[in-house]
Amino acid sequence: MNTDQRIKLNMCLTVRNTVTQNEAVANSIPKFMEQYLIMQNTTNEIQEIGKLQGADKTGIASDKNKLKQSLISLAAKNSRKIAALAKFINSDTLLKEVRYNERNLKDWAETTLIERAMTIYSNAEANIDKLAEHGVTPDCIFRNQLTPC
């Protein structure tokens, strides 16, 4: 919650404490209790939202960073394989589309990284027959395997 939200919440809590201490007076005011119940429900909702906002989100960011690092590693690994094929078959077009190192991949925004990884993957699938001749099988493409491909 920001400062304004905390101030408003504190005011609502103060009203609630005052009404609780002076319930007889509050009941004597016409239509006050109806509005007070609405305010009390809203205050409870604000507190619940505040709890959600205050929840620690570092685990989510950590997981996201791990996934990003994994994608970078796999994309760079496959980029090297397809770039080697592109050099072998003298395809400058293919080489320009897939030749990226880990440093390039780390520097890009996540959306650009995903696009580049998909380009690498698409080119790998399109050239899977040629890659198979060099020991790179469909099981090797974008899978985190312990056995070398």
mmCIF file of N, CA and C in Angstrom:
data_model
loop_
_atom_site.group_PDB
_atom_site.id
_atom_site.type_symbol
_atom_site.label_atom_id
_atom_site.label_comp_id
_atom_site.label_asym_id
_atom_site.label_seq_id
_atom_site.Cartn_x
_atom_site.Cartn_y
_atom_site.Cartn_z
ATOM 1 N N MET A 1 0.846 -1.182 0.000
ATOM 2 C CA MET A 1 0.000 0.000 0.000
ATOM 3 C C MET A 1 0.889 1.243 0.000
ATOM 4 N N ASN A 2 0.400 2.277 -0.663
ATOM 5 C CA ASN A 2 1.150 3.519 -0.638
ATOM 6 C C ASN A 2 0.748 4.344 0.590
ATOM 7 N N THR A 3 1.367 5.489 0.759
ATOM 8 C CA THR A 3 1.148 6.311 1.959
ATOM 9 C C THR A 3 -0.294 6.772 2.076
ATOM 10 N N ASP A 4 -0.899 7.227 0.981
ATOM 11 C CA ASP A 4 -2.300 7.681 1.019
ATOM 12 C C ASP A 4 -3.237 6.555 1.438
ATOM 13 N N GLN A 5 -2.999 5.372 0.909
ATOM 14 C CA GLN A 5 -3.839 4.232 1.259
ATOM 15 C C GLN A 5 -3.700 3.882 2.744
ATOM 16 N N ARG A 6 -2.485 3.944 3.255
ATOM 17 C CA ARG A 6 -2.281 3.653 4.678
ATOM 18 C C ARG A 6 -2.973 4.691 5.556
ATOM 19 N N ILE A 7 -2.890 5.960 5.156
ATOM 20 C CA ILE A 7 -3.531 7.035 5.933
ATOM 21 C C ILE A 7 -5.040 6.816 5.973
ATOM 22 N N LYS A 8 -5.633 6.516 4.823
ATOM 23 C CA LYS A 8 -7.087 6.291 4.770
ATOM 24 C C LYS A 8 -7.482 5.066 5.580
ATOM 25 N N LEU A 9 -6.678 4.028 5.508
ATOM 26 C CA LEU A 9 -6.951 2.830 6.308
ATOM 27 C C LEU A 9 -6.882 3.158 7.793
ATOM 28 N N ASN A 10 -5.894 3.917 8.185
ATOM 29 C CA ASN A 10 -5.776 4.300 9.598
ATOM 30 C C ASN A 10 -6.970 5.127 10.061
ATOM 31 N N MET A 11 -7.481 6.004 9.181
ATOM 32 C CA MET A 11 -8.669 6.788 9.537
ATOM 33 C C MET A 11 -9.875 5.871 9.735
ATOM 34 N N CYS A 12 -10.037 4.912 8.838
ATOM 35 C CA CYS A 12 -11.151 3.966 8.967
ATOM 36 C C CYS A 12 -11.030 3.154 10.248
ATOM 37 N N LEU A 13 -9.822 2.729 10.569
ATOM 38 C CA LEU A 13 -9.617 1.960 11.797
ATOM 39 C C LEU A 13 -9.890 2.812 13.035
ATOM 40 N N THR A 14 -9.560 4.088 12.964
ATOM 41 C CA THR A 14 -9.842 4.996 14.078
ATOM 42 C C THR A 14 -11.346 5.151 14.270
ATOM 43 N N VAL A 15 -12.063 5.304 13.156
ATOM 44 C CA VAL A 15 -13.527 5.408 13.245
ATOM 45 C C VAL A 15 -14.088 4.128 13.847
ATOM 46 N N ARG A 16 -13.602 2.994 13.408
ATOM 47 C CA ARG A 16 -14.085 1.715 13.940
ATOM 48 C C ARG A 16 -13.841 1.622 15.447
ATOM 49 N N ASN A 17 -12.667 2.017 15.896
ATOM 50 C CA ASN A 17 -12.373 1.972 17.333
ATOM 51 C C ASN A 17 -13.268 2.930 18.117
ATOM 52 N N THR A 18 -13.516 4.102 17.548
ATOM 53 C CA THR A 18 -14.366 5.088 18.222
ATOM 54 C C THR A 18 -15.808 4.594 18.314
ATOM 55 N N VAL A 19 -16.298 4.014 17.230
ATOM 56 C CA VAL A 19 -17.672 3.493 17.226
ATOM 57 C C VAL A 19 -17.789 2.338 18.220
ATOM 58 N N THR A 20 -16.787 1.496 18.271
ATOM 59 C CA THR A 20 -16.825 0.372 19.213
ATOM 60 C C THR A 20 -16.885 0.882 20.661
ATOM 61 N N GLN A 21 -16.145 1.925 20.958
ATOM 62 C CA GLN A 21 -16.123 2.477 22.310
ATOM 63 C C GLN A 21 -17.407 3.254 22.640
ATOM 64 N N ASN A 22 -18.064 3.795 21.634
ATOM 65 C CA ASN A 22 -19.258 4.621 21.828
ATOM 66 C C ASN A 22 -20.436 4.066 21.041
ATOM 67 N N GLU A 23 -20.692 2.801 21.203
ATOM 68 C CA GLU A 23 -21.725 2.123 20.421
ATOM 69 C C GLU A 23 -23.117 2.694 20.675
ATOM 70 N N ALA A 24 -23.431 3.064 21.887
ATOM 71 C CA ALA A 24 -24.756 3.611 22.213
ATOM 72 C C ALA A 24 -24.995 4.915 21.463
ATOM 73 N N VAL A 25 -23.996 5.766 21.409
ATOM 74 C CA VAL A 25 -24.127 7.039 20.687
ATOM 75 C C VAL A 25 -24.260 6.776 19.191
ATOM 76 N N ALA A 26 -23.454 5.868 18.667
ATOM 77 C CA ALA A 26 -23.485 5.565 17.235
ATOM 78 C C ALA A 26 -24.838 5.016 16.819
ATOM 79 N N ASN A 27 -25.451 4.174 17.680
ATOM 80 C CA ASN A 27 -26.768 3.609 17.362
ATOM 81 C C ASN A 27 -27.857 4.664 17.360
ATOM 82 N N SER A 28 -27.675 5.736 18.072
ATOM 83 C CA SER A 28 -28.705 6.771 18.154
ATOM 84 C C SER A 28 -28.688 7.706 16.935
ATOM 85 N N ILE A 29 -27.620 7.688 16.161
ATOM 86 C CA ILE A 29 -27.525 8.555 14.975
ATOM 87 C C ILE A 29 -28.285 7.874 13.830
ATOM 88 N N PRO A 30 -29.260 8.563 13.203
ATOM 89 C CA PRO A 30 -30.059 7.953 12.131
ATOM 90 C C PRO A 30 -29.189 7.548 10.928
ATOM 91 N N LYS A 31 -29.402 6.339 10.465
ATOM 92 C CA LYS A 31 -28.751 5.755 9.286
ATOM 93 C C LYS A 31 -27.221 5.663 9.390
ATOM 94 N N PHE A 32 -26.673 5.957 10.542
ATOM 95 C CA PHE A 32 -25.217 5.885 10.692
ATOM 96 C C PHE A 32 -24.715 4.449 10.609
ATOM 97 N N MET A 33 -25.390 3.550 11.291
ATOM 98 C CA MET A 33 -24.920 2.163 11.355
ATOM 99 C C MET A 33 -24.935 1.488 9.977
ATOM 100 N N GLU A 34 -25.897 1.861 9.116
ATOM 101 C CA GLU A 34 -25.926 1.308 7.766
ATOM 102 C C GLU A 34 -24.647 1.696 7.014
ATOM 103 N N GLN A 35 -24.306 2.972 7.083
ATOM 104 C CA GLN A 35 -23.103 3.455 6.408
ATOM 105 C C GLN A 35 -21.836 2.920 7.076
ATOM 106 N N TYR A 36 -21.899 2.775 8.379
ATOM 107 C CA TYR A 36 -20.756 2.254 9.121
ATOM 108 C C TYR A 36 -20.456 0.808 8.716
ATOM 109 N N LEU A 37 -21.483 0.001 8.510
ATOM 110 C CA LEU A 37 -21.282 -1.382 8.088
ATOM 111 C C LEU A 37 -20.625 -1.451 6.704
ATOM 112 N N ILE A 38 -21.039 -0.543 5.823
ATOM 113 C CA ILE A 38 -20.411 -0.475 4.501
ATOM 114 C C ILE A 38 -18.933 -0.118 4.642
ATOM 115 N N MET A 39 -18.646 0.872 5.477
ATOM 116 C CA MET A 39 -17.266 1.285 5.705
ATOM 117 C C MET A 39 -16.448 0.149 6.329
ATOM 118 N N GLN A 40 -17.046 -0.578 7.247
ATOM 119 C CA GLN A 40 -16.353 -1.673 7.912
ATOM 120 C C GLN A 40 -16.019 -2.799 6.912
ATOM 121 N N ASN A 41 -16.952 -3.121 6.036
ATOM 122 C CA ASN A 41 -16.689 -4.127 4.999
ATOM 123 C C ASN A 41 -15.588 -3.673 4.051
ATOM 124 N N THR A 42 -15.628 -2.410 3.678
ATOM 125 C CA THR A 42 -14.600 -1.854 2.800
ATOM 126 C C THR A 42 -13.234 -1.883 3.485
ATOM 127 N N THR A 43 -13.215 -1.554 4.758
ATOM 128 C CA THR A 43 -11.968 -1.580 5.520
ATOM 129 C C THR A 43 -11.379 -2.989 5.553
ATOM 130 N N ASN A 44 -12.236 -3.966 5.747
ATOM 131 C CA ASN A 44 -11.767 -5.357 5.741
ATOM 132 C C ASN A 44 -11.188 -5.744 4.381
ATOM 133 N N GLU A 45 -11.838 -5.303 3.311
ATOM 134 C CA GLU A 45 -11.336 -5.587 1.961
ATOM 135 C C GLU A 45 -9.983 -4.916 1.738
ATOM 136 N N ILE A 46 -9.858 -3.675 2.202
ATOM 137 C CA ILE A 46 -8.600 -2.938 2.056
ATOM 138 C C ILE A 46 -7.477 -3.672 2.788
ATOM 139 N N GLN A 47 -7.776 -4.177 3.966
ATOM 140 C CA GLN A 47 -6.764 -4.902 4.723
ATOM 141 C C GLN A 47 -6.351 -6.192 4.008
ATOM 142 N N GLU A 48 -7.304 -6.892 3.420
ATOM 143 C CA GLU A 48 -6.978 -8.113 2.682
ATOM 144 C C GLU A 48 -6.116 -7.803 1.460
ATOM 145 N N ILE A 49 -6.471 -6.744 0.742
ATOM 146 C CA ILE A 49 -5.686 -6.341 -0.427
ATOM 147 C C ILE A 49 -4.283 -5.924 0.015
ATOM 148 N N GLY A 50 -4.197 -5.223 1.136
ATOM 149 C CA GLY A 50 -2.900 -4.820 1.673
ATOM 150 C C GLY A 50 -2.020 -6.023 1.982
ATOM 151 N N LYS A 51 -2.619 -7.090 2.496
ATOM 152 C CA LYS A 51 -1.858 -8.311 2.771
ATOM 153 C C LYS A 51 -1.312 -8.911 1.480
ATOM 154 N N LEU A 52 -2.142 -8.915 0.433
ATOM 155 C CA LEU A 52 -1.692 -9.454 -0.851
ATOM 156 C C LEU A 52 -0.568 -8.612 -1.440
ATOM 157 N N GLN A 53 -0.711 -7.290 -1.346
ATOM 158 C CA GLN A 53 0.321 -6.402 -1.876
ATOM 159 C C GLN A 53 1.619 -6.545 -1.100
ATOM 160 N N GLY A 54 1.510 -6.813 0.156
ATOM 161 C CA GLY A 54 2.696 -6.925 0.996
ATOM 162 C C GLY A 54 3.366 -8.282 0.934
ATOM 163 N N ALA A 55 2.745 -9.235 0.234
ATOM 164 C CA ALA A 55 3.313 -10.579 0.146
ATOM 165 C C ALA A 55 4.656 -10.525 -0.566
ATOM 166 N N ASP A 56 5.552 -11.351 -0.144
ATOM 167 C CA ASP A 56 6.891 -11.416 -0.724
ATOM 168 C C ASP A 56 6.818 -12.075 -2.093
ATOM 169 N N LYS A 57 7.224 -11.346 -3.106
ATOM 170 C CA LYS A 57 7.156 -11.843 -4.478
ATOM 171 C C LYS A 57 8.530 -12.218 -5.018
ATOM 172 N N THR A 58 9.541 -12.270 -4.156
ATOM 173 C CA THR A 58 10.887 -12.567 -4.631
ATOM 174 C C THR A 58 11.000 -13.984 -5.168
ATOM 175 N N GLY A 59 10.198 -14.898 -4.666
ATOM 176 C CA GLY A 59 10.222 -16.266 -5.175
ATOM 177 C C GLY A 59 9.792 -16.337 -6.622
ATOM 178 N N ILE A 60 8.794 -15.554 -6.976
ATOM 179 C CA ILE A 60 8.307 -15.525 -8.360
ATOM 180 C C ILE A 60 9.390 -14.964 -9.276
ATOM 181 N N ALA A 61 10.015 -13.877 -8.854
ATOM 182 C CA ALA A 61 11.084 -13.275 -9.656
ATOM 183 C C ALA A 61 12.264 -14.235 -9.795
ATOM 184 N N SER A 62 12.569 -14.933 -8.731
ATOM 185 C CA SER A 62 13.672 -15.893 -8.763
ATOM 186 C C SER A 62 13.380 -17.020 -9.745
ATOM 187 N N ASP A 63 12.162 -17.552 -9.704
ATOM 188 C CA ASP A 63 11.770 -18.604 -10.641
ATOM 189 C C ASP A 63 11.821 -18.106 -12.080
ATOM 190 N N LYS A 64 11.364 -16.889 -12.279
ATOM 191 C CA LYS A 64 11.361 -16.302 -13.613
ATOM 192 C C LYS A 64 12.793 -16.156 -14.129
ATOM 193 N N ASN A 65 13.692 -15.710 -13.264
ATOM 194 C CA ASN A 65 15.091 -15.565 -13.673
ATOM 195 C C ASN A 65 15.735 -16.906 -13.987
ATOM 196 N N LYS A 66 15.380 -17.942 -13.232
ATOM 197 C CA LYS A 66 15.907 -19.285 -13.511
ATOM 198 C C LYS A 66 15.430 -19.771 -14.878
ATOM 199 N N LEU A 67 14.146 -19.540 -15.173
ATOM 200 C CA LEU A 67 13.611 -19.939 -16.479
ATOM 201 C C LEU A 67 14.284 -19.170 -17.608
ATOM 202 N N LYS A 68 14.512 -17.887 -17.386
ATOM 203 C CA LYS A 68 15.172 -17.060 -18.398
ATOM 204 C C LYS A 68 16.588 -17.570 -18.639
ATOM 205 N N GLN A 69 17.324 -17.881 -17.571
ATOM 206 C CA GLN A 69 18.688 -18.391 -17.714
ATOM 207 C C GLN A 69 18.698 -19.724 -18.457
ATOM 208 N N SER A 70 17.724 -20.562 -18.163
ATOM 209 C CA SER A 70 17.615 -21.847 -18.844
ATOM 210 C C SER A 70 17.356 -21.652 -20.333
ATOM 211 N N LEU A 71 16.454 -20.734 -20.663
ATOM 212 C CA LEU A 71 16.152 -20.444 -22.068
ATOM 213 C C LEU A 71 17.394 -19.900 -22.772
ATOM 214 N N ILE A 72 18.123 -19.013 -22.132
ATOM 215 C CA ILE A 72 19.341 -18.447 -22.717
ATOM 216 C C ILE A 72 20.360 -19.552 -22.996
ATOM 217 N N SER A 73 20.543 -20.420 -22.028
ATOM 218 C CA SER A 73 21.511 -21.512 -22.173
ATOM 219 C C SER A 73 21.126 -22.452 -23.319
ATOM 220 N N LEU A 74 19.868 -22.848 -23.356
ATOM 221 C CA LEU A 74 19.412 -23.758 -24.411
ATOM 222 C C LEU A 74 19.441 -23.098 -25.786
ATOM 223 N N ALA A 75 19.037 -21.847 -25.850
ATOM 224 C CA ALA A 75 19.036 -21.145 -27.133
ATOM 225 C C ALA A 75 20.463 -20.977 -27.650
ATOM 226 N N ALA A 76 21.399 -20.642 -26.771
ATOM 227 C CA ALA A 76 22.796 -20.475 -27.194
ATOM 228 C C ALA A 76 23.380 -21.806 -27.660
ATOM 229 N N LYS A 77 23.080 -22.870 -26.933
ATOM 230 C CA LYS A 77 23.575 -24.203 -27.300
ATOM 231 C C LYS A 77 23.080 -24.593 -28.687
ATOM 232 N N ASN A 78 21.791 -24.408 -28.918
ATOM 233 C CA ASN A 78 21.226 -24.775 -30.217
ATOM 234 C C ASN A 78 21.642 -23.804 -31.308
ATOM 235 N N SER A 79 21.861 -22.565 -30.956
ATOM 236 C CA SER A 79 22.346 -21.594 -31.926
ATOM 237 C C SER A 79 23.710 -22.023 -32.471
ATOM 238 N N ARG A 80 24.576 -22.483 -31.576
ATOM 239 C CA ARG A 80 25.896 -22.945 -32.011
ATOM 240 C C ARG A 80 25.780 -24.127 -32.979
ATOM 241 N N LYS A 81 24.883 -25.040 -32.685
ATOM 242 C CA LYS A 81 24.717 -26.222 -33.538
ATOM 243 C C LYS A 81 24.224 -25.833 -34.932
ATOM 244 N N ILE A 82 23.215 -24.964 -34.970
ATOM 245 C CA ILE A 82 22.643 -24.588 -36.260
ATOM 246 C C ILE A 82 23.590 -23.665 -37.019
ATOM 247 N N ALA A 83 24.321 -22.806 -36.283
ATOM 248 C CA ALA A 83 25.304 -21.935 -36.935
ATOM 249 C C ALA A 83 26.407 -22.772 -37.572
ATOM 250 N N ALA A 84 26.820 -23.841 -36.895
ATOM 251 C CA ALA A 84 27.836 -24.730 -37.481
ATOM 252 C C ALA A 84 27.308 -25.363 -38.763
ATOM 253 N N LEU A 85 26.047 -25.781 -38.733
ATOM 254 C CA LEU A 85 25.435 -26.344 -39.939
ATOM 255 C C LEU A 85 25.383 -25.294 -41.043
ATOM 256 N N ALA A 86 24.996 -24.064 -40.697
ATOM 257 C CA ALA A 86 24.899 -22.988 -41.693
ATOM 258 C C ALA A 86 26.257 -22.728 -42.346
ATOM 259 N N LYS A 87 27.328 -22.765 -41.559
ATOM 260 C CA LYS A 87 28.672 -22.586 -42.123
ATOM 261 C C LYS A 87 29.029 -23.771 -43.031
ATOM 262 N N PHE A 88 28.671 -24.968 -42.596
ATOM 263 C CA PHE A 88 28.988 -26.179 -43.356
ATOM 264 C C PHE A 88 28.292 -26.187 -44.718
ATOM 265 N N ILE A 89 27.035 -25.719 -44.754
ATOM 266 C CA ILE A 89 26.290 -25.721 -46.025
ATOM 267 C C ILE A 89 26.369 -24.372 -46.747
ATOM 268 N N ASN A 90 27.203 -23.466 -46.218
ATOM 269 C CA ASN A 90 27.423 -22.138 -46.814
ATOM 270 C C ASN A 90 26.129 -21.340 -46.960
ATOM 271 N N SER A 91 25.324 -21.297 -45.909
ATOM 272 C CA SER A 91 24.075 -20.542 -45.935
ATOM 273 C C SER A 91 24.217 -19.299 -45.042
ATOM 274 N N ASP A 92 24.559 -18.180 -45.675
ATOM 275 C CA ASP A 92 24.707 -16.937 -44.918
ATOM 276 C C ASP A 92 23.383 -16.481 -44.324
ATOM 277 N N THR A 93 22.291 -16.720 -45.026
ATOM 278 C CA THR A 93 20.964 -16.334 -44.540
ATOM 279 C C THR A 93 20.640 -17.060 -43.243
ATOM 280 N N LEU A 94 20.841 -18.355 -43.237
ATOM 281 C CA LEU A 94 20.590 -19.146 -42.028
ATOM 282 C C LEU A 94 21.519 -18.713 -40.905
ATOM 283 N N LEU A 95 22.760 -18.478 -41.224
ATOM 284 C CA LEU A 95 23.732 -18.068 -40.212
ATOM 285 C C LEU A 95 23.320 -16.754 -39.548
ATOM 286 N N LYS A 96 22.861 -15.804 -40.345
ATOM 287 C CA LYS A 96 22.431 -14.512 -39.792
ATOM 288 C C LYS A 96 21.193 -14.651 -38.909
ATOM 289 N N GLU A 97 20.340 -15.607 -39.209
ATOM 290 C CA GLU A 97 19.106 -15.798 -38.444
ATOM 291 C C GLU A 97 19.329 -16.482 -37.098
ATOM 292 N N VAL A 98 20.373 -17.289 -37.003
ATOM 293 C CA VAL A 98 20.508 -18.126 -35.803
ATOM 294 C C VAL A 98 21.787 -17.893 -35.002
ATOM 295 N N ARG A 99 22.693 -17.097 -35.465
ATOM 296 C CA ARG A 99 23.990 -16.957 -34.797
ATOM 297 C C ARG A 99 23.913 -15.940 -33.658
ATOM 298 N N TYR A 100 23.747 -16.461 -32.460
ATOM 299 C CA TYR A 100 23.706 -15.638 -31.254
ATOM 300 C C TYR A 100 24.512 -16.327 -30.169
ATOM 301 N N ASN A 101 25.217 -15.538 -29.372
ATOM 302 C CA ASN A 101 25.910 -16.126 -28.236
ATOM 303 C C ASN A 101 25.153 -15.772 -26.955
ATOM 304 N N GLU A 102 25.582 -16.327 -25.846
ATOM 305 C CA GLU A 102 24.868 -16.096 -24.582
ATOM 306 C C GLU A 102 24.853 -14.616 -24.213
ATOM 307 N N ARG A 103 25.926 -13.899 -24.526
ATOM 308 C CA ARG A 103 25.987 -12.472 -24.200
ATOM 309 C C ARG A 103 24.883 -11.709 -24.944
ATOM 310 N N ASN A 104 24.702 -12.014 -26.244
ATOM 311 C CA ASN A 104 23.630 -11.371 -27.019
ATOM 312 C C ASN A 104 22.281 -11.649 -26.379
ATOM 313 N N LEU A 105 22.057 -12.907 -26.061
ATOM 314 C CA LEU A 105 20.765 -13.329 -25.540
ATOM 315 C C LEU A 105 20.476 -12.702 -24.177
ATOM 316 N N LYS A 106 21.482 -12.563 -23.339
ATOM 317 C CA LYS A 106 21.292 -11.972 -22.004
ATOM 318 C C LYS A 106 20.943 -10.495 -22.077
ATOM 319 N N ASP A 107 21.431 -9.812 -23.105
ATOM 320 C CA ASP A 107 21.225 -8.364 -23.217
ATOM 321 C C ASP A 107 19.814 -7.985 -23.658
ATOM 322 N N TRP A 108 19.100 -8.910 -24.284
ATOM 323 C CA TRP A 108 17.795 -8.583 -24.836
ATOM 324 C C TRP A 108 16.691 -8.602 -23.786
ATOM 325 N N ALA A 109 15.662 -7.838 -24.068
ATOM 326 C CA ALA A 109 14.452 -7.881 -23.243
ATOM 327 C C ALA A 109 13.823 -9.264 -23.399
ATOM 328 N N GLU A 110 13.005 -9.628 -22.451
ATOM 329 C CA GLU A 110 12.422 -10.972 -22.444
ATOM 330 C C GLU A 110 11.623 -11.276 -23.705
ATOM 331 N N THR A 111 10.869 -10.311 -24.187
ATOM 332 C CA THR A 111 10.065 -10.561 -25.389
ATOM 333 C C THR A 111 10.963 -10.805 -26.602
ATOM 334 N N THR A 112 12.037 -10.034 -26.726
ATOM 335 C CA THR A 112 12.973 -10.222 -27.830
ATOM 336 C C THR A 112 13.691 -11.556 -27.694
ATOM 337 N N LEU A 113 14.060 -11.903 -26.467
ATOM 338 C CA LEU A 113 14.708 -13.190 -26.211
ATOM 339 C C LEU A 113 13.818 -14.344 -26.658
ATOM 340 N N ILE A 114 12.557 -14.277 -26.321
ATOM 341 C CA ILE A 114 11.617 -15.338 -26.703
ATOM 342 C C ILE A 114 11.499 -15.421 -28.223
ATOM 343 N N GLU A 115 11.426 -14.270 -28.880
ATOM 344 C CA GLU A 115 11.332 -14.261 -30.347
ATOM 345 C C GLU A 115 12.567 -14.895 -30.980
ATOM 346 N N ARG A 116 13.754 -14.526 -30.475
ATOM 347 C CA ARG A 116 15.000 -15.080 -31.025
ATOM 348 C C ARG A 116 15.088 -16.587 -30.768
ATOM 349 N N ALA A 117 14.687 -17.013 -29.575
ATOM 350 C CA ALA A 117 14.707 -18.440 -29.253
ATOM 351 C C ALA A 117 13.754 -19.197 -30.179
ATOM 352 N N MET A 118 12.607 -18.617 -30.464
ATOM 353 C CA MET A 118 11.658 -19.260 -31.381
ATOM 354 C C MET A 118 12.217 -19.307 -32.804
ATOM 355 N N THR A 119 12.957 -18.279 -33.210
ATOM 356 C CA THR A 119 13.594 -18.278 -34.530
ATOM 357 C C THR A 119 14.625 -19.397 -34.617
ATOM 358 N N ILE A 120 15.420 -19.539 -33.566
ATOM 359 C CA ILE A 120 16.412 -20.615 -33.530
ATOM 360 C C ILE A 120 15.710 -21.967 -33.608
ATOM 361 N N TYR A 121 14.676 -22.125 -32.813
ATOM 362 C CA TYR A 121 13.928 -23.390 -32.778
ATOM 363 C C TYR A 121 13.301 -23.699 -34.137
ATOM 364 N N SER A 122 12.674 -22.700 -34.749
ATOM 365 C CA SER A 122 12.031 -22.899 -36.058
ATOM 366 C C SER A 122 13.053 -23.316 -37.107
ATOM 367 N N ASN A 123 14.210 -22.674 -37.093
ATOM 368 C CA ASN A 123 15.254 -23.036 -38.051
ATOM 369 C C ASN A 123 15.816 -24.422 -37.769
ATOM 370 N N ALA A 124 15.875 -24.787 -36.506
ATOM 371 C CA ALA A 124 16.333 -26.138 -36.163
ATOM 372 C C ALA A 124 15.352 -27.173 -36.687
ATOM 373 N N GLU A 125 14.071 -26.918 -36.490
ATOM 374 C CA GLU A 125 13.070 -27.868 -36.992
ATOM 375 C C GLU A 125 13.072 -27.935 -38.511
ATOM 376 N N ALA A 126 13.249 -26.787 -39.160
ATOM 377 C CA ALA A 126 13.247 -26.762 -40.618
ATOM 378 C C ALA A 126 14.454 -27.507 -41.196
ATOM 379 N N ASN A 127 15.533 -27.572 -40.443
ATOM 380 C CA ASN A 127 16.755 -28.214 -40.924
ATOM 381 C C ASN A 127 17.095 -29.485 -40.159
ATOM 382 N N ILE A 128 16.109 -30.100 -39.558
ATOM 383 C CA ILE A 128 16.363 -31.256 -38.705
ATOM 384 C C ILE A 128 16.985 -32.422 -39.474
ATOM 385 N N ASP A 129 16.609 -32.591 -40.733
ATOM 386 C CA ASP A 129 17.201 -33.678 -41.524
ATOM 387 C C ASP A 129 18.702 -33.461 -41.715
ATOM 388 N N LYS A 130 19.090 -32.233 -42.022
ATOM 389 C CA LYS A 130 20.510 -31.918 -42.213
ATOM 390 C C LYS A 130 21.259 -32.008 -40.884
ATOM 391 N N LEU A 131 20.600 -31.605 -39.796
ATOM 392 C CA LEU A 131 21.231 -31.677 -38.475
ATOM 393 C C LEU A 131 21.418 -33.127 -38.042
ATOM 394 N N ALA A 132 20.469 -33.991 -38.413
ATOM 395 C CA ALA A 132 20.552 -35.407 -38.040
ATOM 396 C C ALA A 132 21.787 -36.066 -38.646
ATOM 397 N N GLU A 133 22.187 -35.598 -39.811
ATOM 398 C CA GLU A 133 23.397 -36.127 -40.458
ATOM 399 C C GLU A 133 24.638 -35.861 -39.615
ATOM 400 N N HIS A 134 24.550 -34.846 -38.752
ATOM 401 C CA HIS A 134 25.682 -34.467 -37.898
ATOM 402 C C HIS A 134 25.467 -34.854 -36.440
ATOM 403 N N GLY A 135 24.515 -35.747 -36.197
ATOM 404 C CA GLY A 135 24.319 -36.273 -34.854
ATOM 405 C C GLY A 135 23.383 -35.468 -33.973
ATOM 406 N N VAL A 136 22.712 -34.471 -34.522
ATOM 407 C CA VAL A 136 21.754 -33.679 -33.749
ATOM 408 C C VAL A 136 20.356 -34.170 -34.104
ATOM 409 N N THR A 137 19.686 -34.762 -33.130
ATOM 410 C CA THR A 137 18.366 -35.351 -33.364
ATOM 411 C C THR A 137 17.276 -34.448 -32.796
ATOM 412 N N PRO A 138 16.017 -34.714 -33.147
ATOM 413 C CA PRO A 138 14.924 -33.912 -32.582
ATOM 414 C C PRO A 138 14.904 -33.936 -31.053
ATOM 415 N N ASP A 139 15.365 -35.044 -30.458
ATOM 416 C CA ASP A 139 15.395 -35.109 -28.993
ATOM 417 C C ASP A 139 16.397 -34.135 -28.391
ATOM 418 N N CYS A 140 17.381 -33.725 -29.171
ATOM 419 C CA CYS A 140 18.407 -32.806 -28.671
ATOM 420 C C CYS A 140 17.967 -31.343 -28.709
ATOM 421 N N ILE A 141 17.054 -31.034 -29.597
ATOM 422 C CA ILE A 141 16.679 -29.635 -29.815
ATOM 423 C C ILE A 141 15.844 -29.135 -28.645
ATOM 424 N N PHE A 142 16.351 -28.128 -27.979
ATOM 425 C CA PHE A 142 15.684 -27.432 -26.873
ATOM 426 C C PHE A 142 15.222 -28.362 -25.753
ATOM 427 N N ARG A 143 16.026 -29.347 -25.474
ATOM 428 C CA ARG A 143 15.779 -30.171 -24.298
ATOM 429 C C ARG A 143 17.029 -30.107 -23.455
ATOM 430 N N ASN A 144 16.864 -30.063 -22.190
ATOM 431 C CA ASN A 144 17.983 -29.971 -21.279
ATOM 432 C C ASN A 144 18.411 -31.400 -20.920
ATOM 433 N N GLN A 145 19.255 -31.971 -21.764
ATOM 434 C CA GLN A 145 19.636 -33.361 -21.577
ATOM 435 C C GLN A 145 21.046 -33.448 -21.024
ATOM 436 N N LEU A 146 21.298 -34.508 -20.288
ATOM 437 C CA LEU A 146 22.621 -34.735 -19.736
ATOM 438 C C LEU A 146 23.535 -35.376 -20.766
ATOM 439 N N THR A 147 22.980 -36.151 -21.680
ATOM 440 C CA THR A 147 23.784 -36.812 -22.695
ATOM 441 C C THR A 147 24.078 -35.822 -23.809
ATOM 442 N N PRO A 148 25.295 -35.827 -24.324
ATOM 443 C CA PRO A 148 25.626 -34.870 -25.385
ATOM 444 C C PRO A 148 24.937 -35.222 -26.685
ATOM 445 N N CYS A 149 24.628 -34.187 -27.432
ATOM 446 C CA CYS A 149 24.026 -34.364 -28.754
ATOM 447 C C CYS A 149 24.910 -33.716 -29.784
#
